[in-house]
Coordinates of N, CA and C in Angstrom, one line a residue:
L202 N -21.0 9.3 2.2 CA -21.1 8.9 0.8 C -20.5 7.6 0.5
G203 N -19.7 7.1 1.4 CA -19.0 5.8 1.3 C -17.9 5.8 0.2
I204 N -17.3 7.0 0.0 CA -16.2 7.1 -0.9 C -15.0 7.7 -0.2
P205 N -13.7 7.3 -0.6 CA -12.6 7.8 0.1 C -12.3 9.2 -0.4
V206 N -11.5 10.0 0.4 CA -11.1 11.3 0.1 C -9.6 11.3 -0.1
M207 N -9.1 11.7 -1.2 CA -7.7 11.8 -1.5 C -7.2 13.2 -1.0
M208 N -6.1 13.2 -0.2 CA -5.6 14.5 0.3 C -4.2 14.7 -0.1
H209 N -3.9 15.8 -0.8 CA -2.6 16.2 -1.1 C -2.4 17.6 -0.5
V210 N -1.6 17.6 0.6 CA -1.5 18.9 1.4 C -0.1 19.4 1.4
S211 N 0.9 18.8 0.8 CA 2.2 19.2 1.0 C 3.1 18.7 -0.2
D212 N 4.3 19.2 -0.3 CA 5.2 18.8 -1.3 C 6.5 18.3 -0.7
P213 N 7.5 17.9 -1.5 CA 8.7 17.3 -0.8 C 9.3 18.2 0.2
K214 N 10.0 17.5 1.2 CA 10.6 18.3 2.3 C 11.5 19.3 1.7
A215 N 12.2 19.0 0.7 CA 13.2 20.0 0.1 C 12.6 21.3 -0.3
F216 N 11.3 21.2 -0.7 CA 10.6 22.4 -1.1 C 10.4 23.4 0.1
F217 N 10.6 22.9 1.3 CA 10.5 23.8 2.5 C 11.8 24.2 3.1
T218 N 12.9 24.0 2.3 CA 14.2 24.4 2.8 C 14.8 25.3 1.7
P219 N 15.8 26.1 2.1 CA 16.4 27.1 1.2 C 16.9 26.5 -0.1
I220 N 16.7 27.3 -1.2 CA 17.2 26.8 -2.5 C 18.7 27.2 -2.5
D221 N 19.5 26.2 -2.1 CA 21.0 26.4 -2.2 C 21.6 25.1 -2.5
R222 N 22.9 25.0 -2.5 CA 23.7 23.8 -2.9 C 23.4 22.6 -2.0
Y223 N 22.9 22.8 -0.9 CA 22.6 21.7 0.1 C 21.2 21.1 -0.2
N224 N 20.4 21.8 -1.0 CA 19.0 21.3 -1.3 C 19.1 20.2 -2.3
E225 N 18.6 19.0 -1.9 CA 18.7 17.9 -2.8 C 17.8 18.0 -4.1
R226 N 16.9 18.9 -4.1 CA 16.1 19.2 -5.3 C 16.4 20.6 -5.9
Y227 N 17.7 20.9 -5.8 CA 18.2 22.2 -6.3 C 17.8 22.4 -7.8
D228 N 18.0 21.4 -8.6 CA 17.7 21.5 -10.0 C 16.3 21.9 -10.3
E229 N 15.3 21.2 -9.6 CA 13.9 21.5 -9.8 C 13.6 22.9 -9.3
L230 N 14.0 23.2 -8.1 CA 13.7 24.5 -7.5 C 14.4 25.6 -8.2
G231 N 15.6 25.4 -8.8 CA 16.3 26.4 -9.5 C 15.6 26.7 -10.8
A232 N 15.0 25.7 -11.4 CA 14.2 25.9 -12.6 C 12.8 26.4 -12.3
H233 N 12.3 26.1 -11.2 CA 10.9 26.5 -10.8 C 11.0 27.1 -9.3
P234 N 11.5 28.3 -9.1 CA 11.6 28.8 -7.8 C 10.3 29.1 -7.1
N235 N 9.2 29.2 -7.9 CA 7.9 29.4 -7.3 C 7.4 28.1 -6.7
W236 N 8.1 27.0 -6.8 CA 7.7 25.8 -6.1 C 8.1 25.8 -4.7
S237 N 9.0 26.7 -4.3 CA 9.6 26.8 -3.0 C 8.5 27.3 -2.0
F238 N 8.5 26.8 -0.8 CA 7.7 27.3 0.3 C 8.5 27.9 1.4
V239 N 9.6 28.6 1.0 CA 10.5 29.2 2.0 C 10.2 30.7 1.9
G240 N 10.0 31.3 3.0 CA 9.8 32.8 3.0 C 8.7 33.2 4.0
E241 N 8.7 34.5 4.3 CA 7.7 35.0 5.3 C 6.3 35.0 4.8
Q242 N 6.1 34.9 3.4 CA 4.7 34.9 2.9 C 4.0 33.6 3.2
Y243 N 4.8 32.5 3.6 CA 4.1 31.3 3.9 C 3.8 31.1 5.4
T244 N 2.6 30.9 5.7 CA 2.1 31.0 7.1 C 2.5 29.7 7.9
Y245 N 2.5 28.5 7.2 CA 2.6 27.3 7.9 C 3.9 26.5 7.5
S246 N 4.5 25.8 8.4 CA 5.6 24.9 8.0 C 4.9 23.6 7.5
K247 N 5.8 22.8 6.9 CA 5.3 21.5 6.4 C 4.7 20.7 7.5
Q248 N 5.3 20.6 8.7 CA 4.8 19.9 9.8 C 3.5 20.4 10.2
E249 N 3.3 21.7 10.3 CA 2.0 22.3 10.7 C 0.9 21.9 9.7
I250 N 1.2 21.9 8.4 CA 0.2 21.5 7.4 C -0.2 20.0 7.6
L251 N 0.8 19.2 7.8 CA 0.5 17.7 8.0 C -0.3 17.5 9.3
D252 N 0.0 18.3 10.3 CA -0.7 18.2 11.6 C -2.2 18.6 11.4
Q253 N -2.4 19.7 10.6 CA -3.8 20.1 10.3 C -4.5 19.0 9.5
R254 N -3.9 18.4 8.6 CA -4.5 17.3 7.8 C -4.8 16.1 8.8
N255 N -3.9 15.8 9.7 CA -4.1 14.7 10.6 C -5.3 14.9 11.6
R256 N -5.5 16.2 11.9 CA -6.7 16.5 12.8 C -8.0 16.3 12.0
V257 N -8.0 16.5 10.7 CA -9.2 16.2 9.9 C -9.4 14.7 9.9
I258 N -8.4 13.9 9.7 CA -8.5 12.5 9.6 C -9.0 12.0 11.0
A259 N -8.5 12.5 12.1 CA -8.9 12.0 13.4 C -10.4 12.4 13.6
K260 N -10.8 13.6 13.1 CA -12.2 14.1 13.4 C -13.2 13.3 12.6
H261 N -12.8 12.6 11.5 CA -13.8 11.8 10.7 C -13.4 10.4 10.6
P262 N -13.5 9.6 11.7 CA -13.0 8.2 11.7 C -13.7 7.3 10.7
N263 N -14.9 7.6 10.3 CA -15.7 6.8 9.4 C -15.4 7.0 7.9
T264 N -14.5 8.0 7.6 CA -14.2 8.3 6.2 C -12.8 7.8 6.0
I265 N -12.6 7.1 4.9 CA -11.2 6.7 4.5 C -10.5 7.9 3.8
F266 N -9.4 8.2 4.3 CA -8.5 9.3 3.7 C -7.3 8.6 3.0
I267 N -7.0 9.0 1.8 CA -5.8 8.5 1.1 C -4.8 9.7 1.0
G268 N -3.7 9.5 1.7 CA -2.6 10.5 1.6 C -1.8 10.3 0.4
A269 N -1.8 11.3 -0.5 CA -1.0 11.2 -1.7 C 0.5 11.2 -1.4
H270 N 1.2 10.7 -2.3 CA 2.7 10.7 -2.2 C 3.2 10.1 -0.8
V271 N 2.7 8.9 -0.5 CA 3.1 8.2 0.8 C 2.7 9.2 1.9
G272 N 1.5 9.7 1.9 CA 1.1 10.6 3.0 C 1.8 11.9 3.0
N273 N 2.4 12.3 1.9 CA 3.1 13.6 1.7 C 4.4 13.6 2.5
L274 N 4.9 12.4 2.9 CA 6.2 12.4 3.6 C 6.9 11.1 3.4
P275 N 7.2 10.8 2.1 CA 7.9 9.5 1.8 C 9.4 9.5 2.3
E276 N 9.9 10.7 2.7 CA 11.2 10.7 3.2 C 11.3 10.2 4.6
E277 N 10.2 10.1 5.3 CA 10.2 9.7 6.7 C 9.1 8.6 7.0
L278 N 9.5 7.4 6.6 CA 8.5 6.3 6.7 C 8.2 6.0 8.1
G279 N 9.1 6.2 9.1 CA 8.8 6.0 10.5 C 7.6 6.9 10.9
K280 N 7.6 8.1 10.5 CA 6.5 9.0 10.9 C 5.2 8.6 10.2
V281 N 5.3 8.2 8.9 CA 4.1 7.7 8.2 C 3.5 6.4 8.9
S282 N 4.4 5.6 9.3 CA 4.0 4.4 10.1 C 3.2 4.8 11.3
M283 N 3.7 5.8 12.1 CA 3.0 6.2 13.2 C 1.6 6.7 12.9
W284 N 1.4 7.4 11.8 CA 0.1 7.9 11.4 C -0.8 6.7 11.0
L285 N -0.3 5.7 10.3 CA -1.1 4.5 9.9 C -1.5 3.8 11.1
E286 N -0.7 3.7 12.2 CA -1.1 3.1 13.4 C -2.1 3.9 14.2
Q287 N -2.0 5.2 14.1 CA -2.9 6.1 14.9 C -4.2 6.2 14.2
Y288 N -4.3 6.2 12.9 CA -5.5 6.5 12.2 C -5.9 5.3 11.3
P289 N -6.7 4.4 11.7 CA -7.1 3.2 11.0 C -7.8 3.5 9.6
N290 N -8.3 4.8 9.5 CA -9.0 5.2 8.3 C -8.0 5.9 7.3
F291 N -6.7 5.8 7.6 CA -5.7 6.5 6.7 C -5.1 5.5 5.8
Y292 N -5.1 5.7 4.5 CA -4.4 4.9 3.5 C -3.4 5.8 2.9
I293 N -2.5 5.3 2.1 CA -1.6 6.1 1.3 C -1.4 5.5 -0.1
D294 N -1.0 6.4 -1.0 CA -0.6 5.8 -2.3 C 0.8 6.2 -2.5
I295 N 1.4 5.5 -3.5 CA 2.8 5.7 -3.8 C 3.2 6.6 -5.0
D296 N 2.2 7.3 -5.4 CA 2.4 8.1 -6.6 C 3.5 9.1 -6.5
A297 N 4.4 9.2 -7.5 CA 5.5 10.1 -7.6 C 6.4 10.0 -6.4
S298 N 6.5 8.8 -5.8 CA 7.4 8.7 -4.6 C 8.4 7.6 -4.7
I299 N 8.5 6.9 -5.9 CA 9.5 5.8 -5.9 C 10.9 6.3 -5.9
S300 N 11.2 7.6 -6.2 CA 12.5 8.1 -6.0 C 12.9 8.2 -4.5
E301 N 12.0 8.5 -3.7 CA 12.2 8.5 -2.2 C 12.2 7.1 -1.7
L302 N 11.3 6.3 -2.1 CA 11.2 4.9 -1.5 C 12.4 4.1 -2.0
G303 N 12.8 4.3 -3.3 CA 13.8 3.4 -3.8 C 15.2 3.7 -3.4
R304 N 15.4 4.8 -2.6 CA 16.7 5.1 -2.1 C 16.8 4.6 -0.6
Q305 N 15.7 4.0 -0.1 CA 15.7 3.4 1.2 C 15.0 2.0 1.0
P306 N 15.5 1.2 0.1 CA 14.7 0.0 -0.3 C 14.4 -1.0 0.8
Y307 N 15.3 -1.2 1.8 CA 15.1 -2.2 2.9 C 13.9 -1.7 3.8
T308 N 14.0 -0.4 4.1 CA 13.0 0.2 5.0 C 11.6 0.2 4.2
A309 N 11.7 0.6 2.9 CA 10.5 0.7 2.1 C 9.8 -0.6 2.0
R310 N 10.6 -1.7 1.7 CA 10.0 -3.0 1.6 C 9.3 -3.5 2.9
K311 N 10.0 -3.3 4.0 CA 9.4 -3.7 5.3 C 8.1 -2.9 5.5
F312 N 8.2 -1.6 5.2 CA 7.0 -0.7 5.4 C 5.8 -1.1 4.6
I313 N 6.1 -1.4 3.3 CA 5.0 -1.8 2.4 C 4.4 -3.2 2.8
I314 N 5.3 -4.1 3.1 CA 4.8 -5.4 3.6 C 3.9 -5.3 4.8
K315 N 4.4 -4.5 5.8 CA 3.6 -4.3 7.0 C 2.2 -3.7 6.8
Y316 N 2.2 -2.7 5.9 CA 0.9 -1.9 5.7 C 0.3 -2.2 4.3
Q317 N 0.5 -3.4 3.8 CA 0.1 -3.8 2.5 C -1.4 -3.6 2.2
D318 N -2.2 -3.7 3.2 CA -3.7 -3.6 3.0 C -4.1 -2.1 3.0
R319 N -3.2 -1.2 3.1 CA -3.6 0.2 3.1 C -2.7 1.1 2.2
I320 N -2.1 0.4 1.2 CA -1.2 1.1 0.3 C -1.8 0.9 -1.1
I321 N -1.9 2.0 -1.9 CA -2.6 2.0 -3.2 C -1.6 2.4 -4.2
F322 N -1.7 1.8 -5.4 CA -0.8 2.1 -6.5 C -1.3 3.4 -7.2
G323 N -0.4 4.2 -7.5 CA -0.6 5.4 -8.2 C 0.6 5.9 -8.9
T324 N 0.6 6.8 -9.9 CA 1.7 7.3 -10.6 C 1.9 8.8 -10.6
D325 N 0.8 9.5 -10.4 CA 0.7 10.9 -10.5 C 0.8 11.5 -11.9
M326 N 0.7 10.6 -12.8 CA 0.8 11.0 -14.2 C -0.3 10.4 -15.0
P327 N -0.8 11.1 -16.0 CA -1.9 10.5 -16.8 C -1.4 9.3 -17.6
A328 N -2.3 8.3 -17.8 CA -1.9 7.1 -18.5 C -1.6 7.3 -20.0
N329 N -2.0 8.5 -20.5 CA -1.8 8.7 -21.9 C -0.6 9.6 -22.3
I330 N 0.3 9.8 -21.3 CA 1.4 10.7 -21.6 C 2.3 10.0 -22.6
K331 N 3.2 10.7 -23.2 CA 4.0 10.2 -24.3 C 4.8 9.0 -23.9
D332 N 5.4 9.0 -22.7 CA 6.2 7.9 -22.2 C 5.6 7.0 -21.2
S333 N 4.2 6.9 -21.3 CA 3.5 6.1 -20.2 C 4.0 4.7 -20.1
L334 N 4.3 4.0 -21.2 CA 4.7 2.6 -21.1 C 6.0 2.6 -20.3
E335 N 6.9 3.4 -20.6 CA 8.2 3.5 -19.8 C 8.0 3.8 -18.4
M336 N 7.0 4.7 -18.1 CA 6.7 5.1 -16.7 C 6.2 3.8 -16.0
Y337 N 5.3 3.1 -16.5 CA 4.7 1.9 -15.9 C 5.8 0.8 -15.7
R338 N 6.7 0.7 -16.7 CA 7.8 -0.3 -16.6 C 8.7 0.1 -15.4
T339 N 9.0 1.4 -15.2 CA 9.8 1.8 -14.1 C 9.1 1.5 -12.7
Y340 N 7.8 1.8 -12.6 CA 7.1 1.4 -11.4 C 7.1 -0.1 -11.2
F341 N 6.9 -0.9 -12.2 CA 6.8 -2.3 -12.0 C 8.2 -2.8 -11.7
R342 N 9.3 -2.3 -12.3 CA 10.6 -2.6 -12.0 C 10.9 -2.4 -10.5
F343 N 10.5 -1.2 -10.0 CA 10.7 -0.9 -8.6 C 10.0 -1.8 -7.7
L344 N 8.7 -2.1 -7.9 CA 7.9 -2.9 -7.1 C 8.2 -4.4 -7.2
E345 N 8.6 -4.9 -8.4 CA 8.6 -6.3 -8.6 C 10.0 -7.0 -8.7
T346 N 11.0 -6.1 -8.8 CA 12.4 -6.7 -8.9 C 13.3 -6.2 -7.8
F347 N 14.4 -6.9 -7.7 CA 15.5 -6.4 -6.8 C 16.6 -5.7 -7.6
D348 N 16.3 -5.2 -8.8 CA 17.3 -4.5 -9.6 C 17.9 -3.3 -8.7
E349 N 19.1 -3.1 -9.0 CA 19.8 -2.1 -8.2 C 20.3 -0.9 -9.1
S350 N 20.3 0.2 -8.5 CA 21.0 1.4 -9.1 C 20.4 1.8 -10.5
F351 N 19.1 2.0 -10.6 CA 18.5 2.5 -11.8 C 17.8 3.8 -11.5
Y352 N 17.5 4.6 -12.5 CA 17.0 5.9 -12.3 C 15.5 5.9 -12.6
S353 N 14.8 6.8 -11.9 CA 13.4 7.0 -12.1 C 13.2 8.2 -12.9
P354 N 12.8 8.1 -14.2 CA 12.6 9.3 -15.0 C 11.5 10.2 -14.4
D355 N 11.6 11.4 -14.7 CA 10.5 12.4 -14.3 C 9.6 12.5 -15.5
Y356 N 8.4 12.0 -15.4 CA 7.5 11.7 -16.6 C 6.7 12.9 -17.1
D357 N 6.7 14.0 -16.3 CA 6.0 15.1 -16.9 C 6.8 15.9 -17.9
G358 N 8.0 15.5 -18.1 CA 8.9 16.2 -19.1 C 9.6 17.4 -18.6
T359 N 9.5 17.7 -17.3 CA 10.2 18.8 -16.8 C 11.7 18.6 -16.6
F360 N 12.0 17.3 -16.2 CA 13.4 17.0 -16.0 C 13.7 15.6 -16.6
D361 N 14.9 15.3 -16.8 CA 15.3 14.0 -17.4 C 15.2 12.9 -16.3
Y362 N 15.9 13.0 -15.2 CA 15.9 12.0 -14.2 C 16.0 12.6 -12.8
A363 N 15.7 11.7 -11.8 CA 16.0 12.1 -10.4 C 17.5 12.3 -10.3
R364 N 17.9 12.9 -9.2 CA 19.3 13.1 -9.0 C 20.0 11.9 -8.4
W365 N 19.3 10.9 -8.0 CA 19.9 9.7 -7.3 C 19.3 8.4 -7.9
P366 N 20.1 7.4 -7.9 CA 19.5 6.1 -8.3 C 18.7 5.4 -7.3
I367 N 17.8 4.5 -7.7 CA 16.9 3.8 -6.8 C 17.2 2.3 -6.9
C368 N 16.6 1.5 -6.0 CA 16.7 0.0 -6.0 C 15.3 -0.5 -5.9
G369 N 15.1 -1.7 -6.6 CA 13.8 -2.4 -6.5 C 13.6 -3.0 -5.2
I370 N 12.4 -3.3 -4.8 CA 12.1 -3.9 -3.5 C 11.4 -5.3 -3.6
G371 N 11.3 -5.8 -4.8 CA 10.9 -7.2 -5.0 C 9.8 -7.7 -4.1
L372 N 8.6 -7.2 -4.3 CA 7.4 -7.6 -3.4 C 6.8 -8.9 -3.9
P373 N 6.3 -9.7 -3.0 CA 5.6 -10.9 -3.4 C 4.4 -10.7 -4.2
L374 N 4.1 -11.6 -5.1 CA 3.0 -11.5 -6.0 C 1.6 -11.2 -5.4
A375 N 1.3 -11.9 -4.3 CA 0.0 -11.7 -3.6 C -0.1 -10.3 -3.1
L376 N 1.0 -9.7 -2.6 CA 1.0 -8.4 -2.1 C 0.9 -7.4 -3.2
L377 N 1.5 -7.7 -4.3 CA 1.4 -6.8 -5.5 C -0.1 -6.6 -5.9
K378 N -0.8 -7.7 -5.9 CA -2.2 -7.7 -6.3 C -3.0 -6.8 -5.4
E379 N -2.7 -6.8 -4.1 CA -3.4 -5.9 -3.2 C -3.1 -4.4 -3.6
I380 N -1.8 -4.1 -3.8 CA -1.4 -2.7 -4.1 C -1.9 -2.3 -5.4
Y381 N -1.8 -3.1 -6.5 CA -2.3 -2.7 -7.8 C -3.8 -2.6 -7.9
S382 N -4.5 -3.4 -7.2 CA -6.0 -3.3 -7.5 C -6.9 -3.5 -6.2
E383 N -6.6 -4.5 -5.4 CA -7.5 -4.9 -4.4 C -7.8 -3.8 -3.3
N384 N -6.8 -3.1 -2.9 CA -7.0 -2.0 -1.9 C -7.8 -0.9 -2.4
I385 N -7.7 -0.5 -3.6 CA -8.6 0.6 -4.1 C -10.0 0.1 -4.3
L386 N -10.1 -1.2 -4.8 CA -11.4 -1.8 -4.9 C -12.1 -1.9 -3.6
K387 N -11.4 -2.2 -2.6 CA -11.9 -2.3 -1.2 C -12.5 -1.0 -0.7
S388 N -11.7 0.1 -1.1 CA -12.2 1.4 -0.6 C -13.2 2.0 -1.5
I389 N -13.3 1.6 -2.7 CA -14.4 2.1 -3.6 C -15.0 0.8 -4.3
P390 N -15.9 0.1 -3.5 CA -16.5 -1.1 -4.0 C -17.2 -1.0 -5.3
S391 N -17.8 0.2 -5.6 CA -18.6 0.4 -6.9 C -17.7 0.2 -8.1
L392 N -16.4 0.4 -8.0 CA -15.5 0.2 -9.1 C -15.5 -1.2 -9.7
K393 N -15.8 -2.2 -8.8 CA -15.8 -3.6 -9.2 C -16.8 -3.8 -10.3
S394 N -18.0 -3.3 -10.2 CA -19.0 -3.5 -11.2 C -18.6 -2.7 -12.5
E395 N -18.0 -1.6 -12.3 CA -17.7 -0.7 -13.5 C -16.6 -1.3 -14.3
I396 N -15.7 -2.1 -13.7 CA -14.6 -2.7 -14.5 C -14.8 -4.2 -14.6
N397 N -16.0 -4.7 -14.3 CA -16.3 -6.1 -14.5 C -15.4 -7.1 -13.8
I398 N -15.1 -6.9 -12.5 CA -14.3 -7.8 -11.7 C -15.2 -8.7 -10.9

C-alpha cells in the first residue's frame, strides 16, 4: 500500500519489574497496578515481545515500520541503534519519551543526530488537550535548547510531573526540520498534497 505501519508493542521497562521502592515508576504503577506486566499471567518478557516485533520488521523489508516511543526502548539507545542499523525499514518516533531521552542528553543528542533521517516527531497526546500549548513548548524546549534540569509534565492529567528532571539537547535547525516534518512526509508522500507543501 506504500504506507508505514506504526507499531506499539511494549511499555516502559519499569512496567516489567516488581512494583516496589526500587521501581522508578512506582508512583504510576502504585496508582495503576494494572499497568504492570509482572506475574505468571504474562506469557512474554519485554525482550521477547520486542524480538517478535523485530522478526516482523525483518520479514517485510519493503514496508516502513515506525517504532513508537523510540522503538519502545528509550531507556537503551544502544540497542535501538543496533535495530536501526540492522533494519533499514525501521523508523522511530519520540512520542512520550522525552523523560527518558532528556536524562541522557549527550547520548540522546548523538543518537538523534546519527539517525536524523529516521526519527519522527510525535507527542502521544492529542493536539486539543487542555494543556497542549505547554506540551508543545516542553517538546520544543527539549529539542531546541540546552536548558538544564526542567521537568516534563505528564499531559494526560494522570500525574503532575515525571520523577526526574531532563535537559535539552539543542538540535541544529536543519535537523529539526527533518524530525518535525520531512521524515514523516518522506514516509507518507501523499501528506504533502493534503497539507499543501
